[in-house]
PDB file of C-alpha atoms in Angstrom:
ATOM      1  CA  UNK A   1       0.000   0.000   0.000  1.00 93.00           C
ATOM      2  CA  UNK A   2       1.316   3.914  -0.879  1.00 96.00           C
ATOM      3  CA  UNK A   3      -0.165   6.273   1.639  1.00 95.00           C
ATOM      4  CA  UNK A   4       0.253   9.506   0.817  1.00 97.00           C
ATOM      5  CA  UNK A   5       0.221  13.413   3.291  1.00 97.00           C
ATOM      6  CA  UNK A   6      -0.363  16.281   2.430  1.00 97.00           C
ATOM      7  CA  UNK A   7      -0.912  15.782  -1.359  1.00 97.00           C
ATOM      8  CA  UNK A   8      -1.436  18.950  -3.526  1.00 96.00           C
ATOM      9  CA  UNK A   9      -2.063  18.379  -7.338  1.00 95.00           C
ATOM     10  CA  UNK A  10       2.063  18.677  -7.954  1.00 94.00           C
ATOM     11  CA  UNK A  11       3.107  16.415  -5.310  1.00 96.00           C
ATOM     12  CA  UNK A  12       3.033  15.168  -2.047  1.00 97.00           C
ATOM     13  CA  UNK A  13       5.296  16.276   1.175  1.00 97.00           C
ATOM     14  CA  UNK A  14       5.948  12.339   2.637  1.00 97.00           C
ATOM     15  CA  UNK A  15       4.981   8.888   1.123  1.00 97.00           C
ATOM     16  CA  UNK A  16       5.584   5.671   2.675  1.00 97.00           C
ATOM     17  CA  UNK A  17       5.890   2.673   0.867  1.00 97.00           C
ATOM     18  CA  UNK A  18       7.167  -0.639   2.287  1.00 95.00           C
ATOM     19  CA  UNK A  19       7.802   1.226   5.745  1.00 96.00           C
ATOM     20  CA  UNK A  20      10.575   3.566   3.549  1.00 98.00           C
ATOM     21  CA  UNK A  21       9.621   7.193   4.095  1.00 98.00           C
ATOM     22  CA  UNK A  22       9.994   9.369   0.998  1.00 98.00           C
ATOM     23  CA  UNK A  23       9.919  13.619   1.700  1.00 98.00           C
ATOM     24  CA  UNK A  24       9.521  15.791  -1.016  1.00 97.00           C
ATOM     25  CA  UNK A  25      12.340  18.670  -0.967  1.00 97.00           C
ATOM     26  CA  UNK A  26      12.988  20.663   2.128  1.00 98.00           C
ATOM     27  CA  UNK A  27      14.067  24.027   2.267  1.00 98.00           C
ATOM     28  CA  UNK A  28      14.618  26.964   4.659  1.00 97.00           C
ATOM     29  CA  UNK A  29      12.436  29.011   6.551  1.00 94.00           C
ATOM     30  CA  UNK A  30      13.527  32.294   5.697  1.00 96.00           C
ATOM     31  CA  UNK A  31      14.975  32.488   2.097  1.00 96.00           C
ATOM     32  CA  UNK A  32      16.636  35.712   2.755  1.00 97.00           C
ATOM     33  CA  UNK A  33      19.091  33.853   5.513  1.00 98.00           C
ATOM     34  CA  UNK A  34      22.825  33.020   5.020  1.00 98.00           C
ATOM     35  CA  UNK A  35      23.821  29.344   4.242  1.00 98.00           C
ATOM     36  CA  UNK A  36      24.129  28.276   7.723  1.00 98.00           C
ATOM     37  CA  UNK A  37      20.774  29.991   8.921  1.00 98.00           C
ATOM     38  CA  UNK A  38      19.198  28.432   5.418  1.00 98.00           C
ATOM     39  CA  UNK A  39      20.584  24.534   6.290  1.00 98.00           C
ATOM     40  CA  UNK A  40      19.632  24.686   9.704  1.00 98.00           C
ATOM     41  CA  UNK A  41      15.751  25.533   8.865  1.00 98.00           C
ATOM     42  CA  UNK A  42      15.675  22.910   6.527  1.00 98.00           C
ATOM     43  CA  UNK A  43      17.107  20.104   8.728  1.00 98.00           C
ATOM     44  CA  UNK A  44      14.505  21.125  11.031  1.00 98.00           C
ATOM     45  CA  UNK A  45      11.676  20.718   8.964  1.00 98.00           C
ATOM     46  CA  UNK A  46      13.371  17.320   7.724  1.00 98.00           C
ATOM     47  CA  UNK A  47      13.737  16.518  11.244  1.00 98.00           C
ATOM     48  CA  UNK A  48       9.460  17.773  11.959  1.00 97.00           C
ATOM     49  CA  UNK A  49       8.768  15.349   9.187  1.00 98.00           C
ATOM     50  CA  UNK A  50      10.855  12.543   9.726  1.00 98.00           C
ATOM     51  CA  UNK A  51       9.136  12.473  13.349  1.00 97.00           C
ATOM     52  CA  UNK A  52       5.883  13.045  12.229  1.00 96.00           C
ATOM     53  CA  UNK A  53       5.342   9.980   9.941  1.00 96.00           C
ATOM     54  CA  UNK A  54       7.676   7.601  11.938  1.00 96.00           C
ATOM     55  CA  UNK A  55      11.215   7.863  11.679  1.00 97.00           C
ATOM     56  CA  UNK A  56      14.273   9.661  12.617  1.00 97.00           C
ATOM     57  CA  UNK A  57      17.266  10.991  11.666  1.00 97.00           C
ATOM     58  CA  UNK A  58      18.625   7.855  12.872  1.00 97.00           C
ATOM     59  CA  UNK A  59      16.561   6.668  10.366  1.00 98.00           C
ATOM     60  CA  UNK A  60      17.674   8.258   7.429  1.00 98.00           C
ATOM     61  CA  UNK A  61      19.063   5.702   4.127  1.00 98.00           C
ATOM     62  CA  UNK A  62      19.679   8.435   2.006  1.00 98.00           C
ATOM     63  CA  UNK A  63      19.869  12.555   1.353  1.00 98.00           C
ATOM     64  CA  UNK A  64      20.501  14.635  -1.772  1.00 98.00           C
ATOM     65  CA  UNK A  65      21.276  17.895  -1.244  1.00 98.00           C
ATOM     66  CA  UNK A  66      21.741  20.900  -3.706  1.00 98.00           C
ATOM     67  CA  UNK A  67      23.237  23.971  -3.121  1.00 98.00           C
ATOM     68  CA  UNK A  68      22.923  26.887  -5.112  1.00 98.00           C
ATOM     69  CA  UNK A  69      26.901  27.155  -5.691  1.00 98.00           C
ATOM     70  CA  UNK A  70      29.805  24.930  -4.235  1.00 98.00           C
ATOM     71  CA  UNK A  71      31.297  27.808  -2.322  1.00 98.00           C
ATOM     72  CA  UNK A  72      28.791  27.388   0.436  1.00 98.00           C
ATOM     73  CA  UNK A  73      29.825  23.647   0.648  1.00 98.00           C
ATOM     74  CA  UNK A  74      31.887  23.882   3.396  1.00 98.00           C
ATOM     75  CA  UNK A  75      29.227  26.007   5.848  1.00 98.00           C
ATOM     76  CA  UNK A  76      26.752  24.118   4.675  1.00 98.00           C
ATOM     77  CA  UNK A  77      28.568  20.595   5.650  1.00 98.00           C
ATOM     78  CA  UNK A  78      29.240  22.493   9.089  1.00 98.00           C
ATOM     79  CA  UNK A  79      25.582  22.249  10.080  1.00 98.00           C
ATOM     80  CA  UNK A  80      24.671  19.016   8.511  1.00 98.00           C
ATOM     81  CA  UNK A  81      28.091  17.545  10.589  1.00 98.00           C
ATOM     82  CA  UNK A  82      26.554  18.566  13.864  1.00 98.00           C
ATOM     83  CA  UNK A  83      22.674  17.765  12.936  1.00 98.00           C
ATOM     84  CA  UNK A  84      23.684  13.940  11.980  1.00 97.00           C
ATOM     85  CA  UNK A  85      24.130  11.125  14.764  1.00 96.00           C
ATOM     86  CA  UNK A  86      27.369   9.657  15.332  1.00 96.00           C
ATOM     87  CA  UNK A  87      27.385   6.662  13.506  1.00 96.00           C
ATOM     88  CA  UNK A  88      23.874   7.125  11.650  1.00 97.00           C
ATOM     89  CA  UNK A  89      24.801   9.351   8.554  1.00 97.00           C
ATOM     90  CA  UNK A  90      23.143   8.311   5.657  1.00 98.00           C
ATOM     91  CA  UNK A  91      24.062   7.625   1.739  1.00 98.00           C
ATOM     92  CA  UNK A  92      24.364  11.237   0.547  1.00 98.00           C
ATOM     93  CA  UNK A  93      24.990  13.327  -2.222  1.00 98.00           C
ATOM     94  CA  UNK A  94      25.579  16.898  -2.945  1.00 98.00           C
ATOM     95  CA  UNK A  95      25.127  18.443  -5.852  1.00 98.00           C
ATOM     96  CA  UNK A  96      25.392  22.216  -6.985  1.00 98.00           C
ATOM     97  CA  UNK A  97      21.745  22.864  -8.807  1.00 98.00           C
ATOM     98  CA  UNK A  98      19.818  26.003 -10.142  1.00 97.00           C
ATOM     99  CA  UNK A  99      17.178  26.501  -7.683  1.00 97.00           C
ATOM    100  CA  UNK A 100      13.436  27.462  -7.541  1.00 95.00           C
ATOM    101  CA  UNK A 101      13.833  30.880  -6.416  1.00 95.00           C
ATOM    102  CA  UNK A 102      16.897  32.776  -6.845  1.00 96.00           C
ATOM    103  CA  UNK A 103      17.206  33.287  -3.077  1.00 97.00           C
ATOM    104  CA  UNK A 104      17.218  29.550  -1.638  1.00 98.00           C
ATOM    105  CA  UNK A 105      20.508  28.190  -1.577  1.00 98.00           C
ATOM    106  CA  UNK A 106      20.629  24.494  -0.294  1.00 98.00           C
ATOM    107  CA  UNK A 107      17.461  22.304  -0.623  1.00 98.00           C
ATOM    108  CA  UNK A 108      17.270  18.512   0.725  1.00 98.00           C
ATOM    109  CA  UNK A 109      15.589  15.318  -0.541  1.00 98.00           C
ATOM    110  CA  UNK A 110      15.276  12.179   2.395  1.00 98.00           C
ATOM    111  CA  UNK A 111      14.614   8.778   2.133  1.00 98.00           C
ATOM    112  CA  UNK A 112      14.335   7.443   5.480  1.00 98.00           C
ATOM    113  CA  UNK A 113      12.860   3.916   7.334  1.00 98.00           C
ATOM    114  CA  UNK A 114      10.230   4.038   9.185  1.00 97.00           C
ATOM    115  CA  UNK A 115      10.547   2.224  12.673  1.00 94.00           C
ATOM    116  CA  UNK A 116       7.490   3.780  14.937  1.00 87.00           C
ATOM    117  CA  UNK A 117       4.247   2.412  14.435  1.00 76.00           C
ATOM    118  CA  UNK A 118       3.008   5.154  17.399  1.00 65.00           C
ATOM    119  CA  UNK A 119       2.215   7.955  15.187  1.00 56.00           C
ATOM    120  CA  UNK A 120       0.221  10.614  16.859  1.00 48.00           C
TER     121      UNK A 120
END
């Protein structure tokens, strides 16, 4: 069975299949942020959905993540460094993309298990 949240007519924001958790692209909170301000937004609505349809980022099998230009790599892999548990990271790449809006620069695609069957 696919179930499906918060489906819109281009997409949906999570769908689990097989008890694999598949988000749609995550990015920041405020656009008009620096890299580091921009990452650590998105990681925390990765980690709001990763919790809400039951996983973690402990979870996690795999992230792609774009940023608008390689020269922001390095602050970029700063946050995600500390955000990650010891141990857990996940397949990942990192690519350097055009994005949706001039003003985002990183965006984030997870594919994550899900392990809680508990979901409030």
């Amino acid at each position: 069975m696919i179930e499906r949240y918060e489906t819109k007519p281009r997409m949906s924001r999570a769908v689990v299949h097989n008890n694999t958790l598949y988000l749609c692209g995550q990015v920041a909170a405020d656009a008009s942020k620096d890299i580091t301000e921009q990452t650590q937004t998105m990681l925390d609505k990765v980690d709001e959905l990763l919790n809400r349809y039951g996983s973690s980022r402990s979870d996690m099998l795999s992230a792609t993540i774009y940023v608008k230009t390689m020269g922001d790599f390095a602050a970029m892999n700063a946050v995600w460094d500390a955000w990650i548990p010891a141990g857990d990271a996940p397949a990942r790449a990192c690519v350097q993309a055009a994005m949706a809006r001039p003003e985002l620069l990183v965006e984030i695609s997870v594919v994550a298990a899900v392990t809680k069957t508990d979901l409030a």
